[in-house]
Amino acid sequence: MKSKADIEQLLKDGNTVQTVINGYSMYPMLMPGRDYVILEPFEGEQPRRGDVVLYRRDGSILVLHRIWRIRRDGIYMVGDNQTQVEGPLRPDQIRGRLAAFIRKGKYVPASNMFYRLYACIWLWMRPVRHKVAVAVHFIKDFGKHLRAK
């Protein structure tokens, strides 16, 4: 497995990188142990709302989140499993952009129409995500309970 420093350097050198993800901040789209991400270098490009980018927090860790909003004062980020927005970030903090992800062996490019629609809807739903997640988990648990009988 590549270290975070290796990933950052490979991207800086212009390479595309495939790696596993850690944590649940991008759930339900990305899940550790199930999904891989393919990251491409991000240099001199214009970020777009909905892009998933790898960025380095000042003096801290690398994070993979979605661009919530772009303003003159910087870029605002949010994980798919979060409602709190982080920012403003500077464009120079961005190290790479999600080119694709692999779920259960299936390659899904970030340009995929269904993926882009998901990103748009999920950003729009940010204020109510937690309530939706609670409802989905309740329905899943209720279904398991019914099947167990």
Short mmCIF file of C-alpha atoms in Angstrom, two decimals, residues 73 75-77 85-89:
data_model
loop_
_atom_site.label_atom_id
_atom_site.label_comp_id
_atom_site.label_asym_id
_atom_site.label_seq_id
_atom_site.Cartn_x
_atom_site.Cartn_y
_atom_site.Cartn_z
CA ASP A 73 -12.02 33.78 -0.69
CA ILE A 75 -12.86 26.62 -1.90
CA TYR A 76 -15.31 25.07 0.55
CA MET A 77 -15.37 21.30 1.03
CA VAL A 85 -18.58 22.61 5.45
CA GLU A 86 -14.81 23.18 5.72
CA GLY A 87 -13.09 26.18 4.25
CA PRO A 88 -12.02 28.38 2.77
CA LEU A 89 -9.17 26.35 1.31
#
